[in-house]
Amino acid sequence: NFIYYLIEVTTFAEIGENVWPCEIAMCSFRLDSEPKFYHNFLDLGIFPNWLLGTIMYRSQNVCYVPYFNFPPAKRNYAAVWDEILNFLPTASSLVSGQSVRPVIFSKNPSIKTYALTYLAKRAGITSFPFGKVRPVEEIIERILKQTN
């Protein structure tokens, strides 16, 4: 029975492959069980001066997450990364003796891949244990294959 993983990341800014995530939410589910959820706010610390206007605007008008002095936000990226790894099966999970990466789905998958990569780097992770985030529409294809 396949486990589906969804991710949503709210960002303060997105410029090419550079993203500044402020919130991450994940859901895992199987077709025959209750979903599980993960959620966290991220404290990104000091931003580049040239980016501050964009961050202030998006904080107040798009994501509604304060960009400073927000106690629920976590700055310990290593701890957040560990929580994500505890939520997702890691690359060391074995199926039939093979190392398996979880497949993560989302709208705008490239932004979510960049956000996870950003978080991994800030946590001091040198090898990214997940593949690219896949388009959420692929879930329908997988469910159809699974149910046929």
PDB file of N, CA, C and O in Angstrom, residues 73-114:
ATOM      1  N   ALA A  73       8.260  30.454  15.478  1.00  0.00           N
ATOM      2  CA  ALA A  73       9.217  30.147  14.406  1.00  0.00           C
ATOM      3  C   ALA A  73      10.503  29.568  14.999  1.00  0.00           C
ATOM      4  O   ALA A  73      11.007  30.034  16.013  1.00  0.00           O
ATOM      5  N   LYS A  74      11.005  28.538  14.327  1.00  0.00           N
ATOM      6  CA  LYS A  74      12.222  27.856  14.801  1.00  0.00           C
ATOM      7  C   LYS A  74      13.426  28.264  13.968  1.00  0.00           C
ATOM      8  O   LYS A  74      13.346  28.322  12.740  1.00  0.00           O
ATOM      9  N   ARG A  75      14.537  28.509  14.647  1.00  0.00           N
ATOM     10  CA  ARG A  75      15.779  28.836  13.960  1.00  0.00           C
ATOM     11  C   ARG A  75      16.745  27.651  13.965  1.00  0.00           C
ATOM     12  O   ARG A  75      17.727  27.660  13.236  1.00  0.00           O
ATOM     13  N   ASN A  76      16.475  26.667  14.769  1.00  0.00           N
ATOM     14  CA  ASN A  76      17.352  25.493  14.822  1.00  0.00           C
ATOM     15  C   ASN A  76      17.003  24.578  13.648  1.00  0.00           C
ATOM     16  O   ASN A  76      16.167  23.685  13.751  1.00  0.00           O
ATOM     17  N   TYR A  77      17.658  24.825  12.518  1.00  0.00           N
ATOM     18  CA  TYR A  77      17.333  24.107  11.288  1.00  0.00           C
ATOM     19  C   TYR A  77      17.660  22.627  11.395  1.00  0.00           C
ATOM     20  O   TYR A  77      16.973  21.805  10.794  1.00  0.00           O
ATOM     21  N   ALA A  78      18.696  22.280  12.140  1.00  0.00           N
ATOM     22  CA  ALA A  78      19.037  20.865  12.316  1.00  0.00           C
ATOM     23  C   ALA A  78      17.894  20.133  13.020  1.00  0.00           C
ATOM     24  O   ALA A  78      17.539  19.012  12.646  1.00  0.00           O
ATOM     25  N   ALA A  79      17.297  20.772  14.015  1.00  0.00           N
ATOM     26  CA  ALA A  79      16.171  20.152  14.726  1.00  0.00           C
ATOM     27  C   ALA A  79      14.957  20.036  13.809  1.00  0.00           C
ATOM     28  O   ALA A  79      14.267  19.006  13.810  1.00  0.00           O
ATOM     29  N   VAL A  80      14.691  21.064  13.014  1.00  0.00           N
ATOM     30  CA  VAL A  80      13.565  21.015  12.071  1.00  0.00           C
ATOM     31  C   VAL A  80      13.811  19.908  11.044  1.00  0.00           C
ATOM     32  O   VAL A  80      12.903  19.139  10.716  1.00  0.00           O
ATOM     33  N   TRP A  81      15.051  19.819  10.543  1.00  0.00           N
ATOM     34  CA  TRP A  81      15.376  18.784   9.567  1.00  0.00           C
ATOM     35  C   TRP A  81      15.164  17.388  10.172  1.00  0.00           C
ATOM     36  O   TRP A  81      14.616  16.509   9.521  1.00  0.00           O
ATOM     37  N   ASP A  82      15.578  17.212  11.428  1.00  0.00           N
ATOM     38  CA  ASP A  82      15.358  15.929  12.107  1.00  0.00           C
ATOM     39  C   ASP A  82      13.870  15.608  12.229  1.00  0.00           C
ATOM     40  O   ASP A  82      13.453  14.464  12.059  1.00  0.00           O
ATOM     41  N   GLU A  83      13.058  16.621  12.514  1.00  0.00           N
ATOM     42  CA  GLU A  83      11.610  16.411  12.602  1.00  0.00           C
ATOM     43  C   GLU A  83      11.042  15.978  11.247  1.00  0.00           C
ATOM     44  O   GLU A  83      10.187  15.095  11.181  1.00  0.00           O
ATOM     45  N   ILE A  84      11.543  16.580  10.161  1.00  0.00           N
ATOM     46  CA  ILE A  84      11.089  16.199   8.821  1.00  0.00           C
ATOM     47  C   ILE A  84      11.497  14.761   8.527  1.00  0.00           C
ATOM     48  O   ILE A  84      10.703  13.975   8.005  1.00  0.00           O
ATOM     49  N   LEU A  85      12.733  14.403   8.872  1.00  0.00           N
ATOM     50  CA  LEU A  85      13.194  13.033   8.641  1.00  0.00           C
ATOM     51  C   LEU A  85      12.390  12.030   9.471  1.00  0.00           C
ATOM     52  O   LEU A  85      12.144  10.912   9.019  1.00  0.00           O
ATOM     53  N   ASN A  86      11.995  12.424  10.672  1.00  0.00           N
ATOM     54  CA  ASN A  86      11.157  11.544  11.489  1.00  0.00           C
ATOM     55  C   ASN A  86       9.751  11.407  10.905  1.00  0.00           C
ATOM     56  O   ASN A  86       9.093  10.386  11.094  1.00  0.00           O
ATOM     57  N   PHE A  87       9.287  12.452  10.228  1.00  0.00           N
ATOM     58  CA  PHE A  87       7.966  12.406   9.601  1.00  0.00           C
ATOM     59  C   PHE A  87       7.991  11.579   8.312  1.00  0.00           C
ATOM     60  O   PHE A  87       7.092  10.794   8.044  1.00  0.00           O
ATOM     61  N   LEU A  88       9.031  11.774   7.511  1.00  0.00           N
ATOM     62  CA  LEU A  88       9.188  11.043   6.252  1.00  0.00           C
ATOM     63  C   LEU A  88      10.080   9.834   6.467  1.00  0.00           C
ATOM     64  O   LEU A  88      10.982   9.875   7.291  1.00  0.00           O
ATOM     65  N   PRO A  89       9.875   8.785   5.710  1.00  0.00           N
ATOM     66  CA  PRO A  89      10.850   7.690   5.787  1.00  0.00           C
ATOM     67  C   PRO A  89      12.158   8.184   5.162  1.00  0.00           C
ATOM     68  O   PRO A  89      12.144   8.903   4.179  1.00  0.00           O
ATOM     69  N   THR A  90      13.264   7.854   5.756  1.00  0.00           N
ATOM     70  CA  THR A  90      14.550   8.338   5.247  1.00  0.00           C
ATOM     71  C   THR A  90      15.040   7.489   4.089  1.00  0.00           C
ATOM     72  O   THR A  90      14.523   6.422   3.819  1.00  0.00           O
ATOM     73  N   ALA A  91      16.071   7.968   3.453  1.00  0.00           N
ATOM     74  CA  ALA A  91      16.657   7.248   2.321  1.00  0.00           C
ATOM     75  C   ALA A  91      17.243   5.916   2.760  1.00  0.00           C
ATOM     76  O   ALA A  91      17.502   5.043   1.953  1.00  0.00           O
ATOM     77  N   SER A  92      17.445   5.734   4.062  1.00  0.00           N
ATOM     78  CA  SER A  92      17.999   4.467   4.537  1.00  0.00           C
ATOM     79  C   SER A  92      16.925   3.404   4.756  1.00  0.00           C
ATOM     80  O   SER A  92      17.232   2.273   5.087  1.00  0.00           O
ATOM     81  N   SER A  93      15.647   3.789   4.582  1.00  0.00           N
ATOM     82  CA  SER A  93      14.584   2.787   4.680  1.00  0.00           C
ATOM     83  C   SER A  93      14.795   1.744   3.589  1.00  0.00           C
ATOM     84  O   SER A  93      15.153   2.073   2.469  1.00  0.00           O
ATOM     85  N   LEU A  94      14.585   0.502   3.925  1.00  0.00           N
ATOM     86  CA  LEU A  94      14.824  -0.552   2.951  1.00  0.00           C
ATOM     87  C   LEU A  94      13.529  -1.246   2.563  1.00  0.00           C
ATOM     88  O   LEU A  94      12.698  -1.549   3.410  1.00  0.00           O
ATOM     89  N   VAL A  95      13.371  -1.462   1.285  1.00  0.00           N
ATOM     90  CA  VAL A  95      12.277  -2.261   0.752  1.00  0.00           C
ATOM     91  C   VAL A  95      12.924  -3.283  -0.166  1.00  0.00           C
ATOM     92  O   VAL A  95      13.601  -2.917  -1.116  1.00  0.00           O
ATOM     93  N   SER A  96      12.759  -4.552   0.142  1.00  0.00           N
ATOM     94  CA  SER A  96      13.372  -5.627  -0.645  1.00  0.00           C
ATOM     95  C   SER A  96      14.877  -5.427  -0.783  1.00  0.00           C
ATOM     96  O   SER A  96      15.439  -5.638  -1.848  1.00  0.00           O
ATOM     97  N   GLY A  97      15.512  -4.955   0.271  1.00  0.00           N
ATOM     98  CA  GLY A  97      16.962  -4.784   0.255  1.00  0.00           C
ATOM     99  C   GLY A  97      17.438  -3.561  -0.502  1.00  0.00           C
ATOM    100  O   GLY A  97      18.638  -3.351  -0.658  1.00  0.00           O
ATOM    101  N   GLN A  98      16.537  -2.709  -0.981  1.00  0.00           N
ATOM    102  CA  GLN A  98      16.902  -1.532  -1.754  1.00  0.00           C
ATOM    103  C   GLN A  98      16.637  -0.273  -0.929  1.00  0.00           C
ATOM    104  O   GLN A  98      15.646  -0.188  -0.232  1.00  0.00           O
ATOM    105  N   SER A  99      17.544   0.689  -1.029  1.00  0.00           N
ATOM    106  CA  SER A  99      17.328   1.975  -0.383  1.00  0.00           C
ATOM    107  C   SER A  99      16.243   2.723  -1.163  1.00  0.00           C
ATOM    108  O   SER A  99      16.275   2.767  -2.388  1.00  0.00           O
ATOM    109  N   VAL A 100      15.262   3.273  -0.461  1.00  0.00           N
ATOM    110  CA  VAL A 100      14.114   3.895  -1.112  1.00  0.00           C
ATOM    111  C   VAL A 100      13.984   5.347  -0.658  1.00  0.00           C
ATOM    112  O   VAL A 100      14.084   5.633   0.529  1.00  0.00           O
ATOM    113  N   ARG A 101      13.737   6.233  -1.606  1.00  0.00           N
ATOM    114  CA  ARG A 101      13.435   7.625  -1.276  1.00  0.00           C
ATOM    115  C   ARG A 101      11.930   7.809  -1.304  1.00  0.00           C
ATOM    116  O   ARG A 101      11.269   7.311  -2.216  1.00  0.00           O
ATOM    117  N   PRO A 102      11.384   8.536  -0.334  1.00  0.00           N
ATOM    118  CA  PRO A 102       9.944   8.789  -0.404  1.00  0.00           C
ATOM    119  C   PRO A 102       9.645   9.706  -1.584  1.00  0.00           C
ATOM    120  O   PRO A 102      10.460  10.534  -1.960  1.00  0.00           O
ATOM    121  N   VAL A 103       8.485   9.541  -2.159  1.00  0.00           N
ATOM    122  CA  VAL A 103       8.052  10.422  -3.241  1.00  0.00           C
ATOM    123  C   VAL A 103       7.159  11.481  -2.609  1.00  0.00           C
ATOM    124  O   VAL A 103       6.166  11.161  -1.957  1.00  0.00           O
ATOM    125  N   ILE A 104       7.524  12.739  -2.802  1.00  0.00           N
ATOM    126  CA  ILE A 104       6.802  13.864  -2.211  1.00  0.00           C
ATOM    127  C   ILE A 104       6.121  14.626  -3.342  1.00  0.00           C
ATOM    128  O   ILE A 104       6.740  14.897  -4.368  1.00  0.00           O
ATOM    129  N   PHE A 105       4.858  14.992  -3.135  1.00  0.00           N
ATOM    130  CA  PHE A 105       4.071  15.667  -4.161  1.00  0.00           C
ATOM    131  C   PHE A 105       3.683  17.064  -3.694  1.00  0.00           C
ATOM    132  O   PHE A 105       3.505  17.300  -2.502  1.00  0.00           O
ATOM    133  N   SER A 106       3.494  17.978  -4.671  1.00  0.00           N
ATOM    134  CA  SER A 106       3.069  19.327  -4.333  1.00  0.00           C
ATOM    135  C   SER A 106       2.669  20.094  -5.586  1.00  0.00           C
ATOM    136  O   SER A 106       3.053  19.737  -6.698  1.00  0.00           O
ATOM    137  N   LYS A 107       1.925  21.165  -5.366  1.00  0.00           N
ATOM    138  CA  LYS A 107       1.761  22.157  -6.420  1.00  0.00           C
ATOM    139  C   LYS A 107       3.079  22.929  -6.468  1.00  0.00           C
ATOM    140  O   LYS A 107       3.750  23.081  -5.452  1.00  0.00           O
ATOM    141  N   ASN A 108       3.471  23.391  -7.627  1.00  0.00           N
ATOM    142  CA  ASN A 108       4.744  24.109  -7.804  1.00  0.00           C
ATOM    143  C   ASN A 108       5.904  23.311  -7.223  1.00  0.00           C
ATOM    144  O   ASN A 108       6.590  23.763  -6.310  1.00  0.00           O
ATOM    145  N   PRO A 109       6.135  22.093  -7.704  1.00  0.00           N
ATOM    146  CA  PRO A 109       7.128  21.212  -7.079  1.00  0.00           C
ATOM    147  C   PRO A 109       8.555  21.747  -7.073  1.00  0.00           C
ATOM    148  O   PRO A 109       9.303  21.471  -6.140  1.00  0.00           O
ATOM    149  N   SER A 110       8.942  22.534  -8.074  1.00  0.00           N
ATOM    150  CA  SER A 110      10.327  23.015  -8.084  1.00  0.00           C
ATOM    151  C   SER A 110      10.593  23.937  -6.897  1.00  0.00           C
ATOM    152  O   SER A 110      11.652  23.859  -6.262  1.00  0.00           O
ATOM    153  N   ILE A 111       9.629  24.785  -6.554  1.00  0.00           N
ATOM    154  CA  ILE A 111       9.804  25.683  -5.395  1.00  0.00           C
ATOM    155  C   ILE A 111       9.953  24.866  -4.116  1.00  0.00           C
ATOM    156  O   ILE A 111      10.774  25.172  -3.254  1.00  0.00           O
ATOM    157  N   LYS A 112       9.171  23.791  -3.980  1.00  0.00           N
ATOM    158  CA  LYS A 112       9.250  22.959  -2.769  1.00  0.00           C
ATOM    159  C   LYS A 112      10.588  22.224  -2.702  1.00  0.00           C
ATOM    160  O   LYS A 112      11.168  22.080  -1.632  1.00  0.00           O
ATOM    161  N   THR A 113      11.098  21.768  -3.854  1.00  0.00           N
ATOM    162  CA  THR A 113      12.416  21.131  -3.882  1.00  0.00           C
ATOM    163  C   THR A 113      13.482  22.137  -3.457  1.00  0.00           C
ATOM    164  O   THR A 113      14.353  21.822  -2.648  1.00  0.00           O
ATOM    165  N   TYR A 114      13.415  23.354  -3.989  1.00  0.00           N
ATOM    166  CA  TYR A 114      14.381  24.394  -3.601  1.00  0.00           C
ATOM    167  C   TYR A 114      14.286  24.700  -2.107  1.00  0.00           C
ATOM    168  O   TYR A 114      15.300  24.893  -1.431  1.00  0.00           O
TER     169      TYR A 114
END
